[in-house]
mmCIF file of C-alpha atoms in Angstrom:
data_model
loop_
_atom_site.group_PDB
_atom_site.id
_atom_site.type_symbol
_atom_site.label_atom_id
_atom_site.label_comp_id
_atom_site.label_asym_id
_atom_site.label_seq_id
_atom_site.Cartn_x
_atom_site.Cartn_y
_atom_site.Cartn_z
ATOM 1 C CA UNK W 8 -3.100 26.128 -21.160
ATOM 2 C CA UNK W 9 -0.961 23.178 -19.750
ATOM 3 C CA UNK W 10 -2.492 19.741 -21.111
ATOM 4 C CA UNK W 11 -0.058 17.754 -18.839
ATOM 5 C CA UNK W 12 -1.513 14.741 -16.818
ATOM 6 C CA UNK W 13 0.811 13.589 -14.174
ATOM 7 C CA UNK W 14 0.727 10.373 -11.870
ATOM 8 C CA UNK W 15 2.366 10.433 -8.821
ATOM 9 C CA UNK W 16 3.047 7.134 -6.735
ATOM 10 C CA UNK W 17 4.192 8.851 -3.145
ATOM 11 C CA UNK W 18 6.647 6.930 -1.302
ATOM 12 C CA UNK W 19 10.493 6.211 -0.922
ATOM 13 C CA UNK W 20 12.607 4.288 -4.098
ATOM 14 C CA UNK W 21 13.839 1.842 -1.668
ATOM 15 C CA UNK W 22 10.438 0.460 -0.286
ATOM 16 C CA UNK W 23 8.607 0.373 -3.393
ATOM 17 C CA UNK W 24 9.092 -2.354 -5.286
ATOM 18 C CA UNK W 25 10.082 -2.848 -9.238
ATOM 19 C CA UNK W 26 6.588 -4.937 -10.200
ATOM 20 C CA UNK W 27 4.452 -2.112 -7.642
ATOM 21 C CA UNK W 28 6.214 0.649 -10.629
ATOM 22 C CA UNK W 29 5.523 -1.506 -13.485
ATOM 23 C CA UNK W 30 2.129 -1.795 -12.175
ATOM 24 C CA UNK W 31 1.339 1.947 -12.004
ATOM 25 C CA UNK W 32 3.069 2.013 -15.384
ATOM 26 C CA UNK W 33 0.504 -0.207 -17.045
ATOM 27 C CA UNK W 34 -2.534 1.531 -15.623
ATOM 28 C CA UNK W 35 -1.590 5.265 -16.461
ATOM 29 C CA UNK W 36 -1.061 3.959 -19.955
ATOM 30 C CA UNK W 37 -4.652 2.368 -19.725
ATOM 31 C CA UNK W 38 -6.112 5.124 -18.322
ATOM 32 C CA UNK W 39 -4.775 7.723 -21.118
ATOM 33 C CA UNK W 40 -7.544 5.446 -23.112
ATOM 34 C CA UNK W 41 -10.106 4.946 -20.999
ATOM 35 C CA UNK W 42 -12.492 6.976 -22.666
ATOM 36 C CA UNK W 43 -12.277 4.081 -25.548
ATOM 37 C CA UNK W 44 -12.706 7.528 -28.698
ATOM 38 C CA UNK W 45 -9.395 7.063 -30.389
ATOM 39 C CA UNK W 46 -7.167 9.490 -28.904
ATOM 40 C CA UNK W 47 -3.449 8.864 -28.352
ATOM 41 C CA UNK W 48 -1.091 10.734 -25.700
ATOM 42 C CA UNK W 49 2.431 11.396 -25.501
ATOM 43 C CA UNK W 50 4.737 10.316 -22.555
ATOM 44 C CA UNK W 51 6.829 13.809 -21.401
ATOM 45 C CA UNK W 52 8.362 12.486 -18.305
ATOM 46 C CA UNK W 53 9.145 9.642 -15.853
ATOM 47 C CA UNK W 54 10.731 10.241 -13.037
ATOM 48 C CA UNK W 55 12.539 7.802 -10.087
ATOM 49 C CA UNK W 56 12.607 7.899 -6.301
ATOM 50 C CA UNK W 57 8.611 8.888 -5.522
ATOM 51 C CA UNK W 58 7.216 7.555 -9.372
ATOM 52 C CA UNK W 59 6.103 10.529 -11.635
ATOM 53 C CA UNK W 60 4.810 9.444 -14.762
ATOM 54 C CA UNK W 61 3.792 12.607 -17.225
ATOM 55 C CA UNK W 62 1.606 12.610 -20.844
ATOM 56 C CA UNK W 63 0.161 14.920 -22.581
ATOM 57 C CA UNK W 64 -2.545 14.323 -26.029
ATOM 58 C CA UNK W 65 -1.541 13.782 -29.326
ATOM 59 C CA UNK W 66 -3.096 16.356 -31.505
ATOM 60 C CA UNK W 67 -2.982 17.915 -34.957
ATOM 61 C CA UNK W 68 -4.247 21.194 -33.084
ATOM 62 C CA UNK W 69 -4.622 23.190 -30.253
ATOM 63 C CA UNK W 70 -8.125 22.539 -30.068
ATOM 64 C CA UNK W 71 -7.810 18.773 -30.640
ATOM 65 C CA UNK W 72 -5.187 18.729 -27.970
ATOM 66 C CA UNK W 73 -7.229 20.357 -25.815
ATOM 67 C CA UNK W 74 -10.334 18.301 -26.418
ATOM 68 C CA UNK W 75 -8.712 15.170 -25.563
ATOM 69 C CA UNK W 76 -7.472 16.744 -22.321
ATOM 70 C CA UNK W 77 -10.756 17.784 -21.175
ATOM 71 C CA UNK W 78 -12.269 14.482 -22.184
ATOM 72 C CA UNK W 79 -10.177 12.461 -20.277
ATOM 73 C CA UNK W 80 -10.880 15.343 -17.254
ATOM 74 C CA UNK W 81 -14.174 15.376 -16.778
ATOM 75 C CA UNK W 82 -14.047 11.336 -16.412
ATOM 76 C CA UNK W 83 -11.329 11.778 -13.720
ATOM 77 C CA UNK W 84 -13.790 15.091 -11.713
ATOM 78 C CA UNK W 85 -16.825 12.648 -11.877
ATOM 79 C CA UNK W 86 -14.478 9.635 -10.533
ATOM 80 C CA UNK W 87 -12.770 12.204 -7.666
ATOM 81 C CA UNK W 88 -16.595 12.920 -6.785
ATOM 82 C CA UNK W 89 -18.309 9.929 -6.912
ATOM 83 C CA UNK W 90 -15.475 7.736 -5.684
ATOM 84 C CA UNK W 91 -16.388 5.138 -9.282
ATOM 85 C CA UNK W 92 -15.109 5.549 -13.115
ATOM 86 C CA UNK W 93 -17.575 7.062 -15.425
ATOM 87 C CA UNK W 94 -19.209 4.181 -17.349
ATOM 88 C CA UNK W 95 -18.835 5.410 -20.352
ATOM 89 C CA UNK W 96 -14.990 4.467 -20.078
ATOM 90 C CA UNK W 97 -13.290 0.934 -21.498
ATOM 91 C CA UNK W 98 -13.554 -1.744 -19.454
ATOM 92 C CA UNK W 99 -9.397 -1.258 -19.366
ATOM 93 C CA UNK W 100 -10.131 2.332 -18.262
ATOM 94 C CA UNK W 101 -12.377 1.303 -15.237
ATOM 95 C CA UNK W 102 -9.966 -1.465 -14.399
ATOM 96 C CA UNK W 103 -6.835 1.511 -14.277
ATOM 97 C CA UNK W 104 -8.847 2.897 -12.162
ATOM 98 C CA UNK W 105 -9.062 -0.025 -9.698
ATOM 99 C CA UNK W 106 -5.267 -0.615 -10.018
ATOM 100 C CA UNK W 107 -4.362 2.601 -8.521
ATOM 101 C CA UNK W 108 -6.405 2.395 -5.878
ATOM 102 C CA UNK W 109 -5.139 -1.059 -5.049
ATOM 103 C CA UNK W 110 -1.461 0.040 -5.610
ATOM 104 C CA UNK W 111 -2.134 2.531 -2.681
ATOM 105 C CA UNK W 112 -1.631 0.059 -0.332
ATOM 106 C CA UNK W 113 1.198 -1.478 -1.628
ATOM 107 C CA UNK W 114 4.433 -1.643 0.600
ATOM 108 C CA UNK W 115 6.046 0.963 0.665
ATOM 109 C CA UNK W 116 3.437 3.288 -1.452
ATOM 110 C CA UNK W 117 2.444 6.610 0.765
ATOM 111 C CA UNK W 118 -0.693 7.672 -1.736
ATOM 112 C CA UNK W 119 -0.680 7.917 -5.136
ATOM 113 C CA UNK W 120 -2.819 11.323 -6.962
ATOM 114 C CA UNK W 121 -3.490 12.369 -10.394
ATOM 115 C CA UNK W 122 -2.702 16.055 -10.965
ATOM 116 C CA UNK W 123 -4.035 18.240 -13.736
ATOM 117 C CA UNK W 124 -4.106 22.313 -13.661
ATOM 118 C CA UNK W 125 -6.089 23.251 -10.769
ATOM 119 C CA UNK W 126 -7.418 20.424 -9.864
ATOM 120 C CA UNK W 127 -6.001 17.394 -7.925
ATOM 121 C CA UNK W 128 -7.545 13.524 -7.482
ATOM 122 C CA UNK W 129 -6.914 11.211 -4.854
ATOM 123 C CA UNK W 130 -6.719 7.599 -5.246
ATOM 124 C CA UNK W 131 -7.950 6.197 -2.288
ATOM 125 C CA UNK W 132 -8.133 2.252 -1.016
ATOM 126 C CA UNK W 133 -10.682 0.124 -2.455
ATOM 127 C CA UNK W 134 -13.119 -0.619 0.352
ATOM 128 C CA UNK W 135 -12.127 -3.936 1.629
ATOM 129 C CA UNK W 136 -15.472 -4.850 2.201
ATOM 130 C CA UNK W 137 -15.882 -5.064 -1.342
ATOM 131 C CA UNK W 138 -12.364 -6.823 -2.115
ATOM 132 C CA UNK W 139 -12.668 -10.855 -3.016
ATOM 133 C CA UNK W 140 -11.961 -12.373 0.450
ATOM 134 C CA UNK W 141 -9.156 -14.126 -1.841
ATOM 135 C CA UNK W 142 -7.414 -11.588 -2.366
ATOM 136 C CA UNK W 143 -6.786 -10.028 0.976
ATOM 137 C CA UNK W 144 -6.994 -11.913 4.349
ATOM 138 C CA UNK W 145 -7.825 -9.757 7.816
ATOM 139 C CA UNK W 146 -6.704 -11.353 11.264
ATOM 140 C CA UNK W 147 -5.149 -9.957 14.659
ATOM 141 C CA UNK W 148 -1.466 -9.970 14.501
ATOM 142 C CA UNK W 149 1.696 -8.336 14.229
ATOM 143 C CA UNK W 150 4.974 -6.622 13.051
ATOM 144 C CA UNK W 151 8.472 -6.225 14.335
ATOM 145 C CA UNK W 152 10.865 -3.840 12.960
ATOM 146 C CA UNK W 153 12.687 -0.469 13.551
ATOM 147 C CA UNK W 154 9.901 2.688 12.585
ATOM 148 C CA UNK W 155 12.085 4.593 9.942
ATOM 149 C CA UNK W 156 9.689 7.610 9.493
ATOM 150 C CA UNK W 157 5.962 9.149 10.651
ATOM 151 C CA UNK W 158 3.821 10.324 8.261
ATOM 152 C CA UNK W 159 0.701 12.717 9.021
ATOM 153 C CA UNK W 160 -0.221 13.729 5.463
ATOM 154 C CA UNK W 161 -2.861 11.732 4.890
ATOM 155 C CA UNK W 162 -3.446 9.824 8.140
ATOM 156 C CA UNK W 163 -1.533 8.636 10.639
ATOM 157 C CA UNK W 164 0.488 6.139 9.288
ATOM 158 C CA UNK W 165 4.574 4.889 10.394
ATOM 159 C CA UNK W 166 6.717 2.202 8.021
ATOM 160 C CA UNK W 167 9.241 -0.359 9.110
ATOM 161 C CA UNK W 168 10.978 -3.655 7.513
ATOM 162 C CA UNK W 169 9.280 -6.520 9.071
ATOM 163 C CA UNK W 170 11.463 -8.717 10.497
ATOM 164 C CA UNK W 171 9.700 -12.083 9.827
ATOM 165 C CA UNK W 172 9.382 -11.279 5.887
ATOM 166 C CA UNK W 173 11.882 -8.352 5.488
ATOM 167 C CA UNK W 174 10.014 -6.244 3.664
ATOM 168 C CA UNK W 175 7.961 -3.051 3.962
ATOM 169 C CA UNK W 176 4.510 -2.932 6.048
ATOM 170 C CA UNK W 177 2.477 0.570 6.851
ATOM 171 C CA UNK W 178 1.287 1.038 10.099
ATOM 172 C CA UNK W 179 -2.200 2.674 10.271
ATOM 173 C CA UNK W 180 -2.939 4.502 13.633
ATOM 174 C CA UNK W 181 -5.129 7.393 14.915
ATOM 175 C CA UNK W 182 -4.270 11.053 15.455
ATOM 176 C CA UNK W 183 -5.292 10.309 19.263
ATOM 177 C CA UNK W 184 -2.178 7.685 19.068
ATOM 178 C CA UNK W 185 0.421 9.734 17.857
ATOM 179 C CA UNK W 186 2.083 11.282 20.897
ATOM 180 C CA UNK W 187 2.537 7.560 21.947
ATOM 181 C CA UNK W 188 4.654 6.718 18.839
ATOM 182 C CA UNK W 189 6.372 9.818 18.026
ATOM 183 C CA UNK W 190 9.211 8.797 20.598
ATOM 184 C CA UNK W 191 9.539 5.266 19.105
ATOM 185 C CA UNK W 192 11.174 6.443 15.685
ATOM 186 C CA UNK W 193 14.370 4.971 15.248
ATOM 187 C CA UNK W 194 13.414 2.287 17.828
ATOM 188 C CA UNK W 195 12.962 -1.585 17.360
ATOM 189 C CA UNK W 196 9.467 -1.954 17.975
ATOM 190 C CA UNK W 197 6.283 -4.645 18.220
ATOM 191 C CA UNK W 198 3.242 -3.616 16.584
ATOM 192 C CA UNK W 199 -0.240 -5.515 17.291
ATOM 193 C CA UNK W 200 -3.351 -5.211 15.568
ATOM 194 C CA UNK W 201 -5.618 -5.875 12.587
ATOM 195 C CA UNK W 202 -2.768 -7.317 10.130
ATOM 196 C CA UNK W 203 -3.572 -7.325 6.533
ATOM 197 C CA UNK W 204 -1.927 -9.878 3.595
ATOM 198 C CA UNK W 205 -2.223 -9.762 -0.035
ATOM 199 C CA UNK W 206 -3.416 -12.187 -2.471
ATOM 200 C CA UNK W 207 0.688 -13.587 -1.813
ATOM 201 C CA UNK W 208 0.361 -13.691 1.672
ATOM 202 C CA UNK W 209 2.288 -11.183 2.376
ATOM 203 C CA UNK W 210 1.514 -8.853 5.027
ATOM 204 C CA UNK W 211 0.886 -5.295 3.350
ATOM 205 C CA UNK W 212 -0.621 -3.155 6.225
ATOM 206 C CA UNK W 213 -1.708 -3.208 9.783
ATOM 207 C CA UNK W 214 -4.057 -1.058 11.614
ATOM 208 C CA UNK W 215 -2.944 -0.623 15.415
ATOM 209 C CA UNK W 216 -3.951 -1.706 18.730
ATOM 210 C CA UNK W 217 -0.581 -1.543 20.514
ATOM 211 C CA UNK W 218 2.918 -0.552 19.953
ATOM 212 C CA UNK W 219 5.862 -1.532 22.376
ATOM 213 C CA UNK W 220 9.509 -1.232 22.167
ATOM 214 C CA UNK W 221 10.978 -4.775 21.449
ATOM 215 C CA UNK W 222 14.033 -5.358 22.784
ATOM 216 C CA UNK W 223 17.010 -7.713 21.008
ATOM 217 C CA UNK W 224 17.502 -10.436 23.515
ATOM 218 C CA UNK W 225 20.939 -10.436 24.714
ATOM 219 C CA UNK W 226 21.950 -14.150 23.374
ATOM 220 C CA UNK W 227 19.857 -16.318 21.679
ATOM 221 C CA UNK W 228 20.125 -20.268 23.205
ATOM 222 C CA UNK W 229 21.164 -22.802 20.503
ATOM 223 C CA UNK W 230 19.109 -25.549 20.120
ATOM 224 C CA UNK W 231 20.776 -28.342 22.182
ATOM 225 C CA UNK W 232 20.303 -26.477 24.856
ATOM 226 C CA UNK W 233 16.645 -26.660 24.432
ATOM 227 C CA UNK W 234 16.948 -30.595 24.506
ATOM 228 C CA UNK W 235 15.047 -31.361 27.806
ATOM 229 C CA UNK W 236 13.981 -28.457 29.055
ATOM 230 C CA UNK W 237 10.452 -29.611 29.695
ATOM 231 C CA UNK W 238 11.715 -32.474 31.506
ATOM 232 C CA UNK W 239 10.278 -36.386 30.990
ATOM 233 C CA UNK W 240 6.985 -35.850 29.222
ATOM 234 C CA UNK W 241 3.573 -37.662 31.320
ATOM 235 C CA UNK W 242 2.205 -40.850 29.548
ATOM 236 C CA UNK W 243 0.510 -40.688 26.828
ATOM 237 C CA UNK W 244 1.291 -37.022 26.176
ATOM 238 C CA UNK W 245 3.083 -35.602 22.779
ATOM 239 C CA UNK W 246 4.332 -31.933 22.242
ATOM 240 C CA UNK W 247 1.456 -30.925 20.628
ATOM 241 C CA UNK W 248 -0.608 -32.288 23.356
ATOM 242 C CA UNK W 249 1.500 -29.828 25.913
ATOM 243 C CA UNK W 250 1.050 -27.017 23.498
ATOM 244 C CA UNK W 251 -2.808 -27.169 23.339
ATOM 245 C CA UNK W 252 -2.981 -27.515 27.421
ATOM 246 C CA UNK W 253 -0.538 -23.871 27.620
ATOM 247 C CA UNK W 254 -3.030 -22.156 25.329
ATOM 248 C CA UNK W 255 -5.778 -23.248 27.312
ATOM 249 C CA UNK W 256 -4.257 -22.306 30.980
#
């Protein structure tokens, strides 16, 4: 019987980037260990464009070979059903774990699975509830860009380069929303809703409220044109002052 584990990292080469890779690198190889008995596995494959990363155990023997396998299989069934790593596995092991399932939001990163015969796991997002507020940061915003693709696989989700930071951000919506953005692919768009950002800052994902077609304004005034346009400012009153009056009216 096939021994093979494979990782696969879902997504397009050109919106994942190099340290996201690395990263799932480093916690397949950790996870080959995490049951902490002494086993080693072989890499059989890697593989660009969506990541593949293949192993299968070291063994003097069939039976060896096939030990390992199931070993590090029944810790990967009780982690697809209970949604946590078997404590029995290294503290590295659990941590792969984690990784994975914090890749899966990565830009760019569509899902990422581990497949063995007959049986396939899901990583899924770590609840953000129980994320360190420093390491992700919630607020109502939003994202500009042109929607290159729609994907229903696993949720509604669409991906575009933002604009502001020119790099990759999912868009989460619902099913219900989907005849409303199906005719915006290929279009410039505005996106509005719950914006996520990463430990860096930068924004990773955004679950929407409200998409609208943005359209490039036709010339952009330079600045000395600007010069003035408010007119003679009232005594005693700064920009910032005329600023904080606008968001109140």
């Amino acid at each position: 019987m096939d021994t093979t584990l494979t990782i696969h990292v879902a997504g397009r080469a050109d919106e994942i980037s190099p340290k996201t890779m690395a990263k799932a690198f480093a916690a397949f190889a950790d996870l080959l260990e995490a049951p902490d008995d002494g086993s080693h596995w072989t890499m059989v494959g890697a593989h660009l464009g969506s990541l593949t990363l293949e192993a299968r155990p070291s063994a003097r023997s069939a039976e060896e070979e096939r030990a390992i396998f199931d070993t590090l299989v029944s810790g990967l069934s009780f982690f697809n059903e209970s949604g946590e790593a078997p404590e029995s596995w290294s503290p590295q092991g659990r941590a792969a774990v984690r990784a994975l399932r914090e890749l899966t939001t990565a830009p760019g990163v569509e899902g990422i699975t581990a497949a063995v015969p007959d049986q396939t796991i899901v990583f899924t997002p770590v609840d953000g509830a129980s994320e360190p507020e420093s390491r992700r940061r919630v607020s109502i915003g939003s994202v500009t860009g042109v929607i290159d693709r729609i994907n229903t696989r696993q949720g509604c989700e669409f991906g575009l380069i933002d604009e502001a930071e020119r790099h990759p951000v999912k868009v989460l919506f619902s099913a219900a929303q989907l005849d409303a953005v199906k005719p915006l692919v290929g279009k410039r768009v505005r996106a509005r809703g719950e914006l996520t950002r990463n430990a860096q800052g930068w924004k990773t994902h955004l679950r929407l409220r409200k998409v609208e077609v943005a359209e490039k304004p036709d010339r952009v005034p330079p600045l000395e044109e600007l010069f003035g346009v408010l007119g003679p400012l009232p005594n005693g009153v700064d920009a910032e002052g005329i600023v904080q009056e606008m968001r109140r009216a």
